[in-house]
């Protein structure tokens, strides 16, 4: 059994639940809990500002990639805090998380230790759009993340608010300035301040400056970015009231059990840690009385009257007109708090309680924390390269909600790319990027840096042109070797990956090599080929892929199949299912990649491109794309304009 498979559930359950946030006994890194204790001459290769989901991935990735790194965050005890929903993954987002894992990221393994309810969404559809998702125990996640960060070699944790970033005359980052004026020297900075830049939270008619409930906003850093000349915008989001679980009546509500056994997020894990303690979620609905209440209190609800745009795909109750679902999701194994998914709101306090109590099952509910909204500054991500380094300031990287995205997975995905690139830059090594054909992370970053955002950006499978090949089952095949080559994937993970790839290749060969004619399928009693219109010889792999023979029938034909891990068998079936389409998609991706990488020289005279429409000319001048791939993503650049540009470049 490999090291990764020796995952001992019983031990993990115990240790997970007993852990204190950061213990001196287990930490390997330097931990400064107050700014005053920080030595004067501290210097790092990379400083990451912010200990949220982008910051944790960035700091861990930079450290893994060989940079001496510091994570500077306002409070160590909020490292890994889930600001809103206690869940990770979902459609599109789950694939992002698998990709973060494939690059050696931290969040997926921690989800496997803290998850209390797992489901693969879209199971009834094709595997290309399956969305692994898990309910997470909020406090176990936070504690596990803090533990991981504290024991990450090459990484120090510092509790302080950064107020400024220092640069030299060449626009090169030189350090970060803390609130007490102290400077920490560094060669690269990754800013991951989430919703904190000039954050203001809002309930009813009341506003309070805050990045998140109970935590101050980051004003100095917003001013710094403005002074550097970055274009900032304003966005908003919100969170629902939390409900005391013991006041909910679950009788008559639809139960939603977890998948069992659960599909782990990490390729390293066969099982998840807490599967013996899985919880149930329940479904209830809003009704017309509740929506009338929303309507009646709109005049007292400032958040929804702001100009800043909120998340279209995670909307507040104020923007939903009709009866809709409310999932009652426990926040943890030992928690008496329910997260009512679907009713994010900013109504006044008294209206929130009336709204909640109008819902079936919540008639006597008590609210433990009011729903609230937050509006915040974000940086227009078109000012970034694909490495997430800013175009204006050298070695300054931005990742997460600061770039206009929403969601933990989007934040983690950007964090890992920014962290790897910050480390590579200080080491003088080539940068690391992935494109739209390789990963959802590539789609996310490509969309951000070329199209920018008008509203909080979240990931969907529909955003990915190559989604048949960008699946949750094969993120390791797509990314782990690339991550290892740039130093972000450690040796044990890489060896585990190589072993799995070897077994996958053997299994594929085994199942494809046994091919029967339609007559043989019939006469052996394996399958009535007339029922599926089989006209040509067909391999066991293909027959399994399309569900024409079961795994056990296949094992009768190919007995060696029984010695393989069922998860690998599943992967081979999925590959076989998409084989024909994949060949076409691979060819199309190859031609896209060739053309997309065609470089546009700096200062290229777009006006000389024959018959280029005026709108395209203006957009190209404004965005100054570096490649045809960049140009293709600019809004208003038609295929015709692109073809003219390609011809001009090639001539
Ligand atoms: C009220 C609310 C509602 C939300 N609703 C949704 C939703 O419905 N759907 C959804 O997908 N997502 C939602 N989110 C967003 C989700 O929480 C974020 O997308 C995600 O947490 C972003 O991760 P991040 O790492 O970019 O930032 P965060 O997780 O916000 O982390 C930022 C970190 O930076 C630190 N920090 C800030 N300023 C400084 C400074 N100057 N110096 C040092 N440290 C600093 C903070 O302490 C914090 O640790 C919501 C967030 C909030 C606050």
Short mmCIF file of C-alpha atoms in Angstrom, two decimals, residues 79-428:
data_model
loop_
_atom_site.label_atom_id
_atom_site.label_comp_id
_atom_site.label_asym_id
_atom_site.label_seq_id
_atom_site.Cartn_x
_atom_site.Cartn_y
_atom_site.Cartn_z
CA UNK A 79 -6.43 31.96 8.89
CA UNK A 80 -8.63 29.65 6.81
CA UNK A 81 -11.86 31.36 7.87
CA UNK A 82 -14.84 30.59 5.64
CA UNK A 83 -16.52 34.01 5.45
CA UNK A 84 -19.82 32.71 4.15
CA UNK A 85 -21.07 29.22 3.30
CA UNK A 86 -19.61 26.19 5.12
CA UNK A 87 -19.08 24.26 1.90
CA UNK A 88 -16.53 23.77 -0.86
CA UNK A 89 -16.93 22.65 -4.46
CA UNK A 90 -20.00 22.31 -6.66
CA UNK A 91 -20.47 22.48 -10.41
CA UNK A 92 -17.35 24.02 -11.99
CA UNK A 93 -15.97 24.95 -8.56
CA UNK A 94 -15.39 21.29 -7.65
CA UNK A 95 -13.19 20.88 -10.73
CA UNK A 96 -11.20 23.98 -9.74
CA UNK A 97 -10.59 22.36 -6.38
CA UNK A 98 -9.38 19.12 -7.99
CA UNK A 99 -6.97 21.21 -10.08
CA UNK A 100 -5.67 23.00 -6.99
CA UNK A 101 -5.02 19.55 -5.51
CA UNK A 102 -3.28 18.38 -8.68
CA UNK A 103 -0.87 21.30 -8.28
CA UNK A 104 -0.09 20.29 -4.70
CA UNK A 105 -2.58 22.70 -3.09
CA UNK A 106 -3.72 22.62 0.51
CA UNK A 107 -7.51 23.20 0.59
CA UNK A 108 -8.61 19.89 -1.00
CA UNK A 109 -6.78 17.68 1.52
CA UNK A 110 -8.16 19.79 4.34
CA UNK A 111 -11.68 19.47 2.92
CA UNK A 112 -11.19 15.70 3.04
CA UNK A 113 -10.36 15.99 6.74
CA UNK A 114 -13.12 18.47 7.62
CA UNK A 115 -15.95 17.40 5.26
CA UNK A 116 -19.15 16.19 6.95
CA UNK A 117 -21.44 15.66 3.93
CA UNK A 118 -20.21 14.90 0.40
CA UNK A 119 -22.14 14.79 -2.86
CA UNK A 120 -21.17 14.71 -6.51
CA UNK A 121 -23.59 17.18 -8.13
CA UNK A 122 -24.88 16.56 -11.67
CA UNK A 123 -24.36 12.78 -11.27
CA UNK A 124 -27.22 12.16 -13.70
CA UNK A 125 -25.35 14.08 -16.41
CA UNK A 126 -22.07 13.28 -18.14
CA UNK A 127 -18.89 13.01 -16.03
CA UNK A 128 -17.54 16.15 -17.74
CA UNK A 129 -19.93 18.28 -15.69
CA UNK A 130 -19.89 16.36 -12.41
CA UNK A 131 -19.37 18.72 -9.50
CA UNK A 132 -17.81 17.30 -6.33
CA UNK A 133 -19.10 19.26 -3.32
CA UNK A 134 -18.81 18.95 0.45
CA UNK A 135 -20.31 20.50 3.56
CA UNK A 136 -17.41 21.41 5.79
CA UNK A 137 -17.09 21.62 9.56
CA UNK A 138 -16.09 25.26 9.79
CA UNK A 139 -13.98 25.01 12.94
CA UNK A 140 -12.18 21.79 11.95
CA UNK A 141 -11.32 23.36 8.59
CA UNK A 142 -9.93 26.50 10.20
CA UNK A 143 -7.96 24.56 12.78
CA UNK A 144 -6.55 22.11 10.19
CA UNK A 145 -5.57 24.97 7.87
CA UNK A 146 -3.82 26.82 10.69
CA UNK A 147 -2.02 23.64 11.66
CA UNK A 148 -0.92 23.05 8.08
CA UNK A 149 0.33 26.60 7.60
CA UNK A 150 2.19 26.55 10.90
CA UNK A 151 4.02 23.38 9.94
CA UNK A 152 4.78 24.29 6.31
CA UNK A 153 8.57 24.43 5.88
CA UNK A 154 9.89 27.72 4.48
CA UNK A 155 6.87 29.68 5.73
CA UNK A 156 6.54 32.13 8.65
CA UNK A 157 3.21 33.44 9.92
CA UNK A 158 2.94 37.04 11.10
CA UNK A 159 -0.11 38.63 12.70
CA UNK A 160 -0.22 42.24 11.48
CA UNK A 161 -2.19 44.51 9.18
CA UNK A 162 -0.24 45.70 6.15
CA UNK A 163 -0.86 49.37 5.45
CA UNK A 164 1.44 50.04 2.51
CA UNK A 165 3.68 48.41 -0.11
CA UNK A 166 7.06 49.97 -0.85
CA UNK A 167 8.57 50.09 -4.35
CA UNK A 168 11.81 51.48 -5.80
CA UNK A 169 12.30 53.85 -8.74
CA UNK A 170 12.05 50.95 -11.20
CA UNK A 171 8.54 50.13 -9.95
CA UNK A 172 9.90 47.01 -8.28
CA UNK A 173 8.41 45.86 -4.97
CA UNK A 174 10.84 46.22 -2.04
CA UNK A 175 8.74 45.64 1.07
CA UNK A 176 5.50 45.91 2.99
CA UNK A 177 4.82 48.48 5.72
CA UNK A 178 2.87 47.49 8.82
CA UNK A 179 0.53 49.68 10.86
CA UNK A 180 3.35 50.62 13.30
CA UNK A 181 5.52 51.84 10.41
CA UNK A 182 7.80 48.81 10.44
CA UNK A 183 8.93 47.55 7.03
CA UNK A 184 9.36 43.88 6.15
CA UNK A 185 11.73 43.63 3.21
CA UNK A 186 10.76 41.36 0.33
CA UNK A 187 11.35 40.72 -3.36
CA UNK A 188 7.75 39.87 -4.22
CA UNK A 189 4.33 40.52 -2.70
CA UNK A 190 1.04 38.66 -3.23
CA UNK A 191 -2.02 40.67 -2.10
CA UNK A 192 -5.04 38.52 -1.18
CA UNK A 193 -7.17 40.83 0.94
CA UNK A 194 -10.59 39.51 -0.16
CA UNK A 195 -13.52 41.74 0.76
CA UNK A 196 -11.41 43.93 3.05
CA UNK A 197 -10.31 46.78 0.74
CA UNK A 198 -12.36 49.72 2.06
CA UNK A 199 -14.97 47.13 3.09
CA UNK A 200 -18.28 48.37 4.47
CA UNK A 201 -20.88 46.02 5.91
CA UNK A 202 -24.56 46.75 5.93
CA UNK A 203 -27.71 45.58 7.73
CA UNK A 204 -30.93 47.46 6.94
CA UNK A 205 -30.16 51.18 7.01
CA UNK A 206 -26.91 50.80 8.98
CA UNK A 207 -23.38 50.80 7.56
CA UNK A 208 -20.15 49.96 9.41
CA UNK A 209 -16.63 49.95 7.99
CA UNK A 210 -15.50 46.27 8.09
CA UNK A 211 -14.00 43.67 5.78
CA UNK A 212 -16.07 40.94 7.39
CA UNK A 213 -18.25 40.92 10.50
CA UNK A 214 -16.14 41.94 13.51
CA UNK A 215 -12.98 42.64 11.45
CA UNK A 216 -11.71 46.06 10.40
CA UNK A 217 -11.41 47.10 6.75
CA UNK A 218 -8.14 47.55 4.90
CA UNK A 219 -8.01 51.23 3.95
CA UNK A 220 -4.28 51.98 3.70
CA UNK A 221 -3.70 49.23 1.16
CA UNK A 222 -6.60 50.43 -1.01
CA UNK A 223 -5.00 53.88 -1.04
CA UNK A 224 -1.62 52.36 -1.92
CA UNK A 225 -3.07 50.55 -4.92
CA UNK A 226 -4.82 53.73 -6.02
CA UNK A 227 -1.60 55.71 -5.66
CA UNK A 228 0.20 53.17 -7.84
CA UNK A 229 -2.38 54.06 -10.50
CA UNK A 230 -4.51 50.90 -10.49
CA UNK A 231 -8.10 51.19 -11.66
CA UNK A 232 -10.34 50.05 -8.78
CA UNK A 233 -14.06 49.24 -8.85
CA UNK A 234 -16.69 48.41 -6.28
CA UNK A 235 -18.60 45.14 -5.81
CA UNK A 236 -20.85 43.70 -3.13
CA UNK A 237 -21.95 40.36 -1.72
CA UNK A 238 -23.96 39.11 1.24
CA UNK A 239 -24.49 36.28 3.68
CA UNK A 240 -27.63 34.79 5.29
CA UNK A 241 -28.62 34.93 8.96
CA UNK A 242 -27.44 31.90 10.94
CA UNK A 243 -30.00 29.85 12.83
CA UNK A 244 -29.83 28.00 16.14
CA UNK A 245 -30.15 24.34 15.17
CA UNK A 246 -31.97 23.31 18.34
CA UNK A 247 -34.82 25.71 17.43
CA UNK A 248 -35.45 24.14 14.00
CA UNK A 249 -38.20 21.56 13.50
CA UNK A 250 -36.90 19.12 10.86
CA UNK A 251 -40.10 16.98 10.85
CA UNK A 252 -41.55 16.79 7.36
CA UNK A 253 -38.55 18.44 5.66
CA UNK A 254 -36.88 16.51 2.87
CA UNK A 255 -33.66 14.88 4.06
CA UNK A 256 -30.56 14.88 1.92
CA UNK A 257 -28.03 12.27 2.98
CA UNK A 258 -24.38 12.33 1.99
CA UNK A 259 -22.93 10.07 -0.70
CA UNK A 260 -21.40 7.07 1.01
CA UNK A 261 -18.61 6.28 0.56
CA UNK A 262 -17.67 9.84 -0.32
CA UNK A 263 -15.49 10.85 -3.26
CA UNK A 264 -12.48 12.67 -1.76
CA UNK A 265 -11.30 15.97 -3.23
CA UNK A 266 -7.65 15.01 -3.08
CA UNK A 267 -6.03 12.52 -5.45
CA UNK A 268 -3.93 11.44 -2.49
CA UNK A 269 -6.89 10.15 -0.51
CA UNK A 270 -8.93 6.99 -0.86
CA UNK A 271 -11.32 7.89 1.94
CA UNK A 272 -12.37 11.03 3.78
CA UNK A 273 -11.72 11.37 7.49
CA UNK A 274 -15.14 11.88 9.05
CA UNK A 275 -17.31 9.49 7.05
CA UNK A 276 -18.46 7.69 10.18
CA UNK A 277 -19.97 10.94 11.44
CA UNK A 278 -21.67 12.30 8.30
CA UNK A 279 -24.63 14.64 8.90
CA UNK A 280 -27.88 15.18 6.97
CA UNK A 281 -28.97 18.37 5.21
CA UNK A 282 -32.65 19.30 4.92
CA UNK A 283 -34.67 21.17 2.32
CA UNK A 284 -37.36 23.77 2.94
CA UNK A 285 -38.76 26.65 0.84
CA UNK A 286 -39.54 30.35 1.00
CA UNK A 287 -43.13 31.42 0.32
CA UNK A 288 -45.14 34.40 -0.89
CA UNK A 289 -45.50 35.88 2.64
CA UNK A 290 -41.73 35.94 2.98
CA UNK A 291 -41.28 37.63 -0.37
CA UNK A 292 -43.93 40.22 0.47
CA UNK A 293 -41.92 41.06 3.58
CA UNK A 294 -38.80 41.59 1.48
CA UNK A 295 -40.75 43.92 -0.77
CA UNK A 296 -42.26 45.85 2.16
CA UNK A 297 -38.86 46.53 3.75
CA UNK A 298 -36.93 47.51 0.63
CA UNK A 299 -37.03 51.20 1.64
CA UNK A 300 -35.12 50.28 4.84
CA UNK A 301 -32.54 48.20 3.00
CA UNK A 302 -29.61 50.30 1.80
CA UNK A 303 -27.44 47.46 0.52
CA UNK A 304 -29.74 46.58 -2.38
CA UNK A 305 -29.95 50.22 -3.45
CA UNK A 306 -26.19 50.58 -3.95
CA UNK A 307 -24.65 50.91 -7.40
CA UNK A 308 -22.04 48.21 -6.75
CA UNK A 309 -23.02 44.94 -8.43
CA UNK A 310 -23.59 41.74 -6.44
CA UNK A 311 -23.13 38.08 -7.41
CA UNK A 312 -25.67 37.16 -10.11
CA UNK A 313 -25.34 33.44 -9.40
CA UNK A 314 -25.44 33.65 -5.62
CA UNK A 315 -28.08 36.37 -5.34
CA UNK A 316 -29.56 37.85 -2.19
CA UNK A 317 -33.16 37.12 -1.24
CA UNK A 318 -34.00 40.69 -2.23
CA UNK A 319 -33.32 39.85 -5.88
CA UNK A 320 -35.34 36.61 -5.93
CA UNK A 321 -39.01 37.04 -6.76
CA UNK A 322 -40.53 33.59 -6.30
CA UNK A 323 -40.74 30.65 -3.92
CA UNK A 324 -37.41 28.89 -3.89
CA UNK A 325 -35.34 26.31 -2.09
CA UNK A 326 -33.57 26.84 1.23
CA UNK A 327 -31.06 24.15 2.19
CA UNK A 328 -30.53 23.86 5.94
CA UNK A 329 -26.85 23.02 6.26
CA UNK A 330 -25.22 22.30 9.65
CA UNK A 331 -22.03 24.33 10.18
CA UNK A 332 -20.24 21.49 11.93
CA UNK A 333 -20.45 18.22 13.82
CA UNK A 334 -20.61 19.82 17.26
CA UNK A 335 -22.09 23.12 16.14
CA UNK A 336 -25.58 24.31 17.08
CA UNK A 337 -25.62 26.59 14.03
CA UNK A 338 -27.44 26.07 10.74
CA UNK A 339 -26.46 27.89 7.55
CA UNK A 340 -29.69 28.44 5.56
CA UNK A 341 -28.30 28.30 2.04
CA UNK A 342 -30.28 30.49 -0.37
CA UNK A 343 -31.46 33.36 1.82
CA UNK A 344 -28.55 35.79 1.87
CA UNK A 345 -30.14 39.07 3.05
CA UNK A 346 -29.50 42.58 4.37
CA UNK A 347 -32.98 43.45 5.69
CA UNK A 348 -33.33 45.16 9.09
CA UNK A 349 -32.99 42.87 12.11
CA UNK A 350 -36.65 42.55 12.98
CA UNK A 351 -37.61 41.82 9.34
CA UNK A 352 -34.95 39.10 9.14
CA UNK A 353 -36.51 37.28 12.08
CA UNK A 354 -40.03 37.57 10.63
CA UNK A 355 -38.76 36.34 7.26
CA UNK A 356 -37.00 33.32 8.75
CA UNK A 357 -40.01 32.38 10.89
CA UNK A 358 -42.31 32.41 7.87
CA UNK A 359 -40.46 29.37 6.46
CA UNK A 360 -41.63 25.79 7.13
CA UNK A 361 -39.55 24.23 9.90
CA UNK A 362 -38.25 27.60 11.08
CA UNK A 363 -41.44 28.87 12.77
CA UNK A 364 -39.71 29.03 16.17
CA UNK A 365 -36.19 29.59 14.92
CA UNK A 366 -33.74 31.85 16.74
CA UNK A 367 -31.16 33.79 14.77
CA UNK A 368 -27.60 33.51 16.12
CA UNK A 369 -26.06 35.99 13.67
CA UNK A 370 -27.87 38.42 11.37
CA UNK A 371 -27.47 38.27 7.62
CA UNK A 372 -25.42 41.16 6.24
CA UNK A 373 -23.97 42.57 3.06
CA UNK A 374 -20.47 43.79 2.36
CA UNK A 375 -19.29 46.16 -0.37
CA UNK A 376 -15.62 46.46 -1.16
CA UNK A 377 -13.02 47.70 -3.65
CA UNK A 378 -11.62 45.34 -6.24
CA UNK A 379 -8.83 45.82 -8.76
CA UNK A 380 -9.73 45.61 -12.44
CA UNK A 381 -7.99 42.31 -13.28
CA UNK A 382 -7.20 43.41 -16.83
CA UNK A 383 -4.22 45.12 -15.20
CA UNK A 384 -2.68 41.68 -14.57
CA UNK A 385 -0.56 39.25 -16.57
CA UNK A 386 -1.58 35.60 -16.68
CA UNK A 387 0.88 34.95 -13.87
CA UNK A 388 -1.32 37.34 -11.82
CA UNK A 389 1.60 39.76 -11.57
CA UNK A 390 0.46 43.34 -12.11
CA UNK A 391 1.51 45.04 -15.32
CA UNK A 392 2.39 48.27 -13.52
CA UNK A 393 4.42 47.15 -10.49
CA UNK A 394 7.04 44.43 -10.91
CA UNK A 395 6.77 41.45 -8.53
CA UNK A 396 3.40 42.59 -7.18
CA UNK A 397 0.81 39.81 -7.57
CA UNK A 398 -2.93 39.92 -6.80
CA UNK A 399 -5.14 36.89 -6.14
CA UNK A 400 -8.66 36.08 -4.94
CA UNK A 401 -11.67 38.28 -4.35
CA UNK A 402 -9.51 41.38 -4.82
CA UNK A 403 -9.57 40.51 -8.55
CA UNK A 404 -13.37 40.61 -8.71
CA UNK A 405 -14.12 36.91 -8.20
CA UNK A 406 -16.38 35.32 -5.62
CA UNK A 407 -15.92 31.97 -3.91
CA UNK A 408 -13.30 30.04 -2.00
CA UNK A 409 -12.38 27.84 -4.96
CA UNK A 410 -11.83 30.75 -7.34
CA UNK A 411 -9.69 32.38 -4.64
CA UNK A 412 -7.64 29.24 -3.97
CA UNK A 413 -7.07 28.71 -7.71
CA UNK A 414 -5.65 32.19 -8.18
CA UNK A 415 -3.68 31.95 -4.95
CA UNK A 416 -1.77 28.86 -6.06
CA UNK A 417 -0.86 30.40 -9.43
CA UNK A 418 0.21 33.72 -7.89
CA UNK A 419 2.24 31.98 -5.16
CA UNK A 420 4.07 29.71 -7.61
CA UNK A 421 4.87 32.63 -9.90
CA UNK A 422 6.02 34.93 -7.11
CA UNK A 423 8.48 32.22 -6.04
CA UNK A 424 9.62 31.51 -9.60
CA UNK A 425 10.16 35.20 -10.23
CA UNK A 426 12.45 35.68 -7.23
CA UNK A 427 14.34 32.55 -8.24
CA UNK A 428 14.78 33.93 -11.75
#
